XYZ file of C-alpha atoms in Angstrom:
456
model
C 160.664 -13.923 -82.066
C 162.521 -11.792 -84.765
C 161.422 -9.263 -86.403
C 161.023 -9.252 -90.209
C 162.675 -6.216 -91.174
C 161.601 -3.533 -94.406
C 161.171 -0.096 -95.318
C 160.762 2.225 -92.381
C 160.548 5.378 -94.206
C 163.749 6.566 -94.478
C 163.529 8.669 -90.967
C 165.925 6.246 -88.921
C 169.346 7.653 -87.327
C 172.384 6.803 -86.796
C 173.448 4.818 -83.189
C 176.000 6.905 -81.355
C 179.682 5.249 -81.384
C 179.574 5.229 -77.920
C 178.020 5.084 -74.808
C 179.984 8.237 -73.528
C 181.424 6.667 -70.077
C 183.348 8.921 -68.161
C 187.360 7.107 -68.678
C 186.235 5.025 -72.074
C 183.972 7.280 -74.271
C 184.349 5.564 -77.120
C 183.226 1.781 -75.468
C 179.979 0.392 -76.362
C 177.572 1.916 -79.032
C 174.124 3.066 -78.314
C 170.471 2.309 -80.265
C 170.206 -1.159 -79.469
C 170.496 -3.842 -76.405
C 172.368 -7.369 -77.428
C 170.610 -10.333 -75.782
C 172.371 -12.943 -76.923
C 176.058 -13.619 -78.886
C 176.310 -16.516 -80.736
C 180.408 -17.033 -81.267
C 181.931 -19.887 -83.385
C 185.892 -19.562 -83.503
C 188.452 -21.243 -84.679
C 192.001 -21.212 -84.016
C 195.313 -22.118 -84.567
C 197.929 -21.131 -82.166
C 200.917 -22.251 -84.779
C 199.751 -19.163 -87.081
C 197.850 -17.415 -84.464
C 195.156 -17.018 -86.782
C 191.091 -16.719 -85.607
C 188.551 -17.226 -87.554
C 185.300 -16.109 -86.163
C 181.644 -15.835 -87.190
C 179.892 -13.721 -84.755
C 175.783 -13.747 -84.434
C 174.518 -10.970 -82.524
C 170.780 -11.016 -82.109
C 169.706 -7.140 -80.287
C 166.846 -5.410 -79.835
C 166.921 -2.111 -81.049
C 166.255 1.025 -78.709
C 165.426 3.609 -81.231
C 164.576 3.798 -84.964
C 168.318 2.806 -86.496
C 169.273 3.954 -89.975
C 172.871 2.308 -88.883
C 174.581 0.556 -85.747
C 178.384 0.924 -84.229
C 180.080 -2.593 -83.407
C 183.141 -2.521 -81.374
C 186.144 -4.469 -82.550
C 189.328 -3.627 -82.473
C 191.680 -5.331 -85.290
C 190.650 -8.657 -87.456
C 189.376 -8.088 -91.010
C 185.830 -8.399 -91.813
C 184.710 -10.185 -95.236
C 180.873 -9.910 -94.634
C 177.715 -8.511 -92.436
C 174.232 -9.774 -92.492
C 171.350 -7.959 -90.695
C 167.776 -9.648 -90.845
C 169.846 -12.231 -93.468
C 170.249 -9.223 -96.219
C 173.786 -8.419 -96.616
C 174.642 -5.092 -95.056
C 176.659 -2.310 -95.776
C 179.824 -1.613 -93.150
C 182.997 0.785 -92.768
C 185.836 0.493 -90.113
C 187.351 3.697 -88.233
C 189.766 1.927 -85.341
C 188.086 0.042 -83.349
C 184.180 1.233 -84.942
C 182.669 -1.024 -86.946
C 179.639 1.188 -88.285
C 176.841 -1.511 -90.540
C 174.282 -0.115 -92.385
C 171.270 -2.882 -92.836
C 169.329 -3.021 -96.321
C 166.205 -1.974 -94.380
C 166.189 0.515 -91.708
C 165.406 -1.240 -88.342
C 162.081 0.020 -86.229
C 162.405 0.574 -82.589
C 161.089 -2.494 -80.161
C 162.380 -4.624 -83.192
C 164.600 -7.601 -82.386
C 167.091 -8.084 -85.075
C 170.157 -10.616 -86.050
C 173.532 -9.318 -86.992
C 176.229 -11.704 -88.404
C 179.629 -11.087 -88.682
C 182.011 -12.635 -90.451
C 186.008 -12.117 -89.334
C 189.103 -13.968 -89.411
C 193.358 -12.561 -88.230
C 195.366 -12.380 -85.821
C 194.089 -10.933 -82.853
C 195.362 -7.954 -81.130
C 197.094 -8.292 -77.743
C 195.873 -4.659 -76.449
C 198.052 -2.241 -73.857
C 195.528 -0.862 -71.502
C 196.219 2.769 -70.222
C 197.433 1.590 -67.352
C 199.993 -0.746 -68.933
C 198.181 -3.769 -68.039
C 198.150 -6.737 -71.037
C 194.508 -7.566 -72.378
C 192.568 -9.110 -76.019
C 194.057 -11.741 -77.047
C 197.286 -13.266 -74.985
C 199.451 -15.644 -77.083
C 200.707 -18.068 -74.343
C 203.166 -21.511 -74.857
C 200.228 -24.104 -75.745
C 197.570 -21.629 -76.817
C 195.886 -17.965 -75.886
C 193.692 -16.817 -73.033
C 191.429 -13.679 -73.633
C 190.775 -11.507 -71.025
C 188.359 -8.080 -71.300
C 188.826 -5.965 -68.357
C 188.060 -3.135 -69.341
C 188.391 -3.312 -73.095
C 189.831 -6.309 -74.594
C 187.047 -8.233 -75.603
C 186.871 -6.506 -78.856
C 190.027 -7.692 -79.944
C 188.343 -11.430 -80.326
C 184.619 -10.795 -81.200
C 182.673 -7.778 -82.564
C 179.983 -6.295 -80.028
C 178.809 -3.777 -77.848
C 181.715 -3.967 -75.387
C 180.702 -1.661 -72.473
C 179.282 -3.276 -68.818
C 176.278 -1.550 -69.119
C 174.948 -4.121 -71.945
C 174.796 -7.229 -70.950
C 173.634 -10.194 -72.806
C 173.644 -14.324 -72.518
C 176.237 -16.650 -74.319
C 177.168 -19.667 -76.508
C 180.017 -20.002 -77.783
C 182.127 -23.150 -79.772
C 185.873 -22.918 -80.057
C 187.919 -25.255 -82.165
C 191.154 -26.176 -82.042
C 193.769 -28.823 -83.154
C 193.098 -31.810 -81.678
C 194.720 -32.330 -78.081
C 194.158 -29.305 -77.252
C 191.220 -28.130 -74.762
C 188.785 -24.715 -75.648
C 187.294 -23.521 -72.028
C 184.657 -21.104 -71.750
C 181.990 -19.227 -69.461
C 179.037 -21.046 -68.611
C 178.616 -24.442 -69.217
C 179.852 -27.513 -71.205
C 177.351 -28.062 -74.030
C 179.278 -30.484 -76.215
C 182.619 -31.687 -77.799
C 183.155 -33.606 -81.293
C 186.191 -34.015 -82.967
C 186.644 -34.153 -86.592
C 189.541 -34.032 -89.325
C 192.270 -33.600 -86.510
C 190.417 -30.643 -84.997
C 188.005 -30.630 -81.936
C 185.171 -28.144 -80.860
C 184.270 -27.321 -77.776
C 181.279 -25.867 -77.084
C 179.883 -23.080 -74.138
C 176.291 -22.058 -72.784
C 176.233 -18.863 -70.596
C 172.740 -18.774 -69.719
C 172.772 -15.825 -67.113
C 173.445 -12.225 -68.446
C 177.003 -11.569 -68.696
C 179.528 -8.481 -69.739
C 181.709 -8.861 -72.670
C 184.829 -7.860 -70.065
C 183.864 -11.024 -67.929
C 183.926 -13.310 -70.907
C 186.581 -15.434 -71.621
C 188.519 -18.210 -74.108
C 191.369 -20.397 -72.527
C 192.998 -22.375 -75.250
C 195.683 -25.034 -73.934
C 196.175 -28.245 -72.594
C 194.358 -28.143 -69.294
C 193.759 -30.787 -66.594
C 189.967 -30.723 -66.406
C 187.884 -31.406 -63.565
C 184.390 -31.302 -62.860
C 182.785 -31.671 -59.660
C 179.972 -30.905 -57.074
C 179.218 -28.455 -54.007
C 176.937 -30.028 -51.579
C 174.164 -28.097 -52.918
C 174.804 -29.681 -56.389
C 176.357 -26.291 -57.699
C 178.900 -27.429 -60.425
C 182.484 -26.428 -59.642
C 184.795 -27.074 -63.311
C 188.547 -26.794 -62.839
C 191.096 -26.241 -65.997
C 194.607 -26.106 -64.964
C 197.762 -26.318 -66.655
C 199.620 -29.602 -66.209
C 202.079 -27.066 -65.309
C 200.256 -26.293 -62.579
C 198.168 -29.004 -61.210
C 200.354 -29.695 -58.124
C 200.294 -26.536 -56.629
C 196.953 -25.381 -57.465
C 195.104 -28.557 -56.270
C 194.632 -27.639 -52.220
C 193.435 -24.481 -52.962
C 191.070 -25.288 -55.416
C 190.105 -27.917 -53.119
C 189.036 -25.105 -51.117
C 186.141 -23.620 -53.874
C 182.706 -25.738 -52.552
C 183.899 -23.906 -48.806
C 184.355 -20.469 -50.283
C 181.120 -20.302 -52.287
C 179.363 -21.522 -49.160
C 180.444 -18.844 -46.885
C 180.332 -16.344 -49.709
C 176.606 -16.987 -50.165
C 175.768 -17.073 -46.401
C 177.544 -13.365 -45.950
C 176.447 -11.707 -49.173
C 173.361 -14.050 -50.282
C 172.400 -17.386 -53.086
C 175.373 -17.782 -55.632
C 174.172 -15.842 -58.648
C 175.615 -18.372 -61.620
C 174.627 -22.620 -62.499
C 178.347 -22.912 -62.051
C 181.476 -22.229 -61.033
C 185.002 -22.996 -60.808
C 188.665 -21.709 -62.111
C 190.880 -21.612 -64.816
C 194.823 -21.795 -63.733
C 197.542 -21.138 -66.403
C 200.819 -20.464 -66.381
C 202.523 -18.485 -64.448
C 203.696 -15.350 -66.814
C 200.583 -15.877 -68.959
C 198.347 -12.862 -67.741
C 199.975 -10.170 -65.363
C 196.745 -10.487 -63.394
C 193.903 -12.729 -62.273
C 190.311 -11.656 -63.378
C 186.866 -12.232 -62.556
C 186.113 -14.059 -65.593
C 182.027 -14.977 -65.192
C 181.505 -18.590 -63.579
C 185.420 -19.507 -63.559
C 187.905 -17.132 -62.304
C 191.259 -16.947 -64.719
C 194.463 -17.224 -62.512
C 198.151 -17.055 -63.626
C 199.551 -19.744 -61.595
C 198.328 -21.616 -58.386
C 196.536 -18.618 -56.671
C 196.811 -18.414 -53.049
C 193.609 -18.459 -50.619
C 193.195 -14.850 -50.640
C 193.219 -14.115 -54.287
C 190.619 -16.969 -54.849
C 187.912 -15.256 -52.190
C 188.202 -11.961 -54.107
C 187.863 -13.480 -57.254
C 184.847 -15.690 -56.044
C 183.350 -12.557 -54.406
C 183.657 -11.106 -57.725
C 180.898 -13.012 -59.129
C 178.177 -11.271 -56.780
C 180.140 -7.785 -57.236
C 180.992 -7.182 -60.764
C 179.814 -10.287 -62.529
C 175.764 -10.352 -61.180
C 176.066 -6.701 -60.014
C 177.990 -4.893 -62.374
C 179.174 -1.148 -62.760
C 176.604 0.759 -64.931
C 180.109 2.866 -65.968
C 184.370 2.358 -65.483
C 183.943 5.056 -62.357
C 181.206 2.536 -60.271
C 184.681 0.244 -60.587
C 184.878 0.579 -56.891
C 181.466 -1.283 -56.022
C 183.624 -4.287 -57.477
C 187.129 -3.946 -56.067
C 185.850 -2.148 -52.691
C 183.276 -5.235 -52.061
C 186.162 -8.134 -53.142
C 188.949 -6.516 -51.205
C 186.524 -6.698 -48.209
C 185.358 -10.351 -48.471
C 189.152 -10.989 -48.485
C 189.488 -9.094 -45.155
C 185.852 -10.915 -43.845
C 187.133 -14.070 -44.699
C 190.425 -13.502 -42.465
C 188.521 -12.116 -39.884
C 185.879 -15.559 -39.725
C 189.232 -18.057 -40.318
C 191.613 -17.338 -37.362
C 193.226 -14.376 -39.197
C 193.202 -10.108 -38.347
C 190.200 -8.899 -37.861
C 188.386 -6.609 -40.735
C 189.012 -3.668 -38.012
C 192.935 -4.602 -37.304
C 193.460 -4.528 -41.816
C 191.182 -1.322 -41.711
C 193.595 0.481 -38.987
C 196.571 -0.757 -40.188
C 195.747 0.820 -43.470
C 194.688 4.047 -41.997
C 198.134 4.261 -39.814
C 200.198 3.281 -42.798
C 201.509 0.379 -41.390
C 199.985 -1.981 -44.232
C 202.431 -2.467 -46.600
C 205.936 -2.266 -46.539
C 206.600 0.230 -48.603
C 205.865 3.874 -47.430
C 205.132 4.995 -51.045
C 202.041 1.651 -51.027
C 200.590 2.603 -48.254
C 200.262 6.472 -49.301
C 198.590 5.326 -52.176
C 195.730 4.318 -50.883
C 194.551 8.059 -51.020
C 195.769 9.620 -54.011
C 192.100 10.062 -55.013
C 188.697 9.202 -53.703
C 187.167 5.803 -55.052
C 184.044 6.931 -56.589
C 186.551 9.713 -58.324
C 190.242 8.162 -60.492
C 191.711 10.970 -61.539
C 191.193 9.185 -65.103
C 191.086 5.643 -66.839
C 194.832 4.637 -66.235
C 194.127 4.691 -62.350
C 190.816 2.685 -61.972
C 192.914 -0.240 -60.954
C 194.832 1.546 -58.065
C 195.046 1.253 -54.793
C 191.941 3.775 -53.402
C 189.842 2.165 -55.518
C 190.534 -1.392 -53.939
C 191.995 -0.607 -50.877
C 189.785 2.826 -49.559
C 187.267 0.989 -51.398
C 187.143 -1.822 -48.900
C 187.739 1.344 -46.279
C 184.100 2.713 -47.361
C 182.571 -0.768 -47.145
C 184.119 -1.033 -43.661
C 182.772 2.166 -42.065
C 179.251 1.195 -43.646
C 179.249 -1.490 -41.925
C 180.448 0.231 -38.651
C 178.178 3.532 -38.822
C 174.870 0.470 -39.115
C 176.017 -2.417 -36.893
C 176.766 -6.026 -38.326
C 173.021 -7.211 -38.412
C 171.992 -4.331 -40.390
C 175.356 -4.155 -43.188
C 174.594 -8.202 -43.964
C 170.721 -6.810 -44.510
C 172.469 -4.448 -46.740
C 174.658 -6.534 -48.468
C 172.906 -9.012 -49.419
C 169.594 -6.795 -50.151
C 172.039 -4.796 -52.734
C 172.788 -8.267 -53.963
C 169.299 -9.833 -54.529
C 167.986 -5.844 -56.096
C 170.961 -5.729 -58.496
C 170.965 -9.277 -59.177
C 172.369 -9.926 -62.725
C 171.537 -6.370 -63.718
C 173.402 -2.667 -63.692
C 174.115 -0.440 -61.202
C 175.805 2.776 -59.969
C 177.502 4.750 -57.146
C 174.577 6.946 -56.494
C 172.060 3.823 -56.720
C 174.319 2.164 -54.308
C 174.415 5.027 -51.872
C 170.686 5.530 -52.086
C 170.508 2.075 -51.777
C 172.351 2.184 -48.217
C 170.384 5.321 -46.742
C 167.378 3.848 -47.349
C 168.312 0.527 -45.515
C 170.999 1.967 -42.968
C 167.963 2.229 -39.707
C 167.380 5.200 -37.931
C 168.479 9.375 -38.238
C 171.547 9.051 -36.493
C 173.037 5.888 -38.485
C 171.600 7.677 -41.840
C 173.523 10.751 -40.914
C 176.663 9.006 -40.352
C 176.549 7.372 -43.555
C 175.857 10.530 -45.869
C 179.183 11.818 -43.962
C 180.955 8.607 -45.030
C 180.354 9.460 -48.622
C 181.738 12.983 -48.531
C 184.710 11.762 -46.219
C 185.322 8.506 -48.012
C 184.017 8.263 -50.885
C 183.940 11.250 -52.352
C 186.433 13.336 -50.451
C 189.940 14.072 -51.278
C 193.304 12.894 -49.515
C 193.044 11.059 -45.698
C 190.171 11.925 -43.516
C 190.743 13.473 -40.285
C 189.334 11.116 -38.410
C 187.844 7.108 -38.008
């Protein structure tokens, strides 16, 4: 139920403009909790122009006199709060709204906002491409870590997570694919909507729009788990075995790290050249181009590390690369390939990758420490990431790191967590004295500590 807003007495205060994470300060606003965004879009790639009405409904966390949206770019022509028009200044990416009535704490409240432009493809600090990606048919948007406020107002930090529906239209021929599921398609006046229900909590940098002409395919796992496919024409051919491969991958995923976490699944394959990167996009995976075997595991694994368990902050980043590196090196080791050991010591020797400069890298910093936010895609953070999970799992013995695992998963399912939770978490489940003690040293050695540990 919503709450019927009014006076409050005039002793309400401002949200902060930020949730102060460590590498992205200024992400994500605090005094409230979204539970649910309501997005209708339109656009036409020709102009490149979005229109968007955005319908945020949040409970409030203290007693707001005003409220911080993120959104970076796009002009806004009008906010609602509790349906009285509302009051509202820009400053970069801060959207600050100031409601008729002040808003109590514990009440649930509605937000709309109304927006329409071009939408901003945004440089991360690393020099990764994210927001809004203008590509030959259409756009994809992908978040990670920031670029979801370049298509939709919000509080865009992982820590806030929130369910989804969301109805795209387009010019007719054209498809509109989402998180979630498929909750409805009409066409009208040469333009057709697609519509999207995320039911599960999700984080804005998970969520995604691919607009194009896709090849789309919907399909079962044995278990009845939807699988839906959207692949460039482009791209059909080469993507088709792999995909092929998705029902397999989910199965062994959930009998190594526990029960899928999402009502669906699936992929989204564009073109090659269209994103620099794939992503863990909630449900279905965005890949530029037919992704290989490996690539699809990690991004699969992602939905249990990242997508149900995500980072409470940018610097728990390693809990999601660490975990998906490793299910690519588990996978090997169960399908004829190196064992996890073999990839762990080649890494260690430097005899990984090719490139001498690659494979000292991997410990330029610790993973639970980048240096700052232009690293937290690097190589210790994947790589020495999967390194950590490894000796885990050899300071407790296998039986005991699957207990782990998948105990971590079905705590943290579809909620927040961090590096000290996680650690904790491990301790607590890791057996006796001796296998406690020798994964406290892990932290300071490999987590924690700086350049190559002496020893295995």
């Amino acid at each position: 139920m919503l709450a019927t807003l009014g006076a409050c007495g005039g002793d309400g205060t401002p949200g902060a403009d930020g949730v102060g994470d460590p590498y992205f300060p200024r992400l994500g606003n605090t005094g409230y909790d979204v539970r649910h965004y309501g997005l209708t879009l339109g656009y036409d790639p020709g102009s490149r122009h979005l229109t968007g009405t955005a319908v945020i409904t949040a409970r409030a966390t203290k007693h707001l006199s005003s409220f911080h949206l993120d959104l970076e770019g796009l002009d806004v022509s009008g906010i609602t709060v509790g349906g009285k028009a509302a009051r509202f200044r820009r400053a970069g990416q801060e959207l600050t709204v100031r409601p008729a009535d002040e808003i109590e704490r514990g009440d649930t409240f509605r937000t709309t906002v109304r927006y329409s432009g071009t939408p901003r493809t945004i440089t991360d600090k690393d020099g990764a491409e994210e927001g809004w990606l203008p590509t030959a048919d259409g756009a994809l948007a992908l978040g990670e870590p920031a670029g979801s406020m370049a298509w939709f107002p919000g509080n865009h930090h992982p820590s806030d997570k929130a369910s989804y529906d969301v109805a795209i239209t387009v010019p007719q021929g054209l498809q509109a694919v989402s998180n979630g599921e498929p909750a409805g398609e009409t066409t009208k006046n040469g333009r057709t909507t697609f519509s999207w229900h995320t039911a599960e909590p999700m984080a804005s940098y998970v969520a995604t729009v691919a607009i194009g002409r896709f090849e789309m395919r919907t399909s079962k796992t044995a278990d009845g788990l939807p699988v839906i496919t959207a692949v460039d024409p482009t791209q059909a051919a080469a993507s088709k075995k792999v995909l092929a491969k998705i029902p397999d991958i989910l199965k062994w995923s959930a009998y190594n790290f526990g029960p899928y976490p999402f009502s669906s699944s699936g992929a989204i394959v564009d073109r090659e050249g269209d994103a620099g990167y794939a992503l863990e996009t909630q449900n279905r995976p965005v890949f530029p181009g037919a992704p290989d075997t490996g690539t699809l595991v990690h991004e699969l694994a992602h939905q249990w590390f990242g997508d149900s368990v995500t980072p409470r902050t940018w610097r728990d980043m390693w809990l999601n690369e660490g975990f998906a590196t490793y299910a690519e090196w588990l996978y090997e080791e169960d399908h004829g390939g190196d064992s996890a050991q073999r990839t762990f010591d080649a890494l260690y020797d430097g005899d990984y990758y090719e490139d001498d400069d690659d494979n000292e890298a991997i410990w330029a910093f610790p993973p639970a420490r980048p240096t700052d936010a232009a690293v937290i895609s690097d190589a210790p953070v994947y790589d020495r990431g999967a390194m950590v999970v490894h000796k885990i799992r050899q300071a407790v013995g296998d039986d005991a790191f699957y207990d782990i695992v998948q105990g971590w998963t079905k705590t943290y399912r579809h909620k927040n967590a961090d590096t000290k939770e996680f650690t904790a978490y491990v301790e607590r489940h890791a057996g006796g004295e001796r296998a406690r003690a020798k994964v406290a040293r892990i932290w300071g050695d490999w987590l924690y500590g700086d350049g190559r540990p002496d020893h295995r």
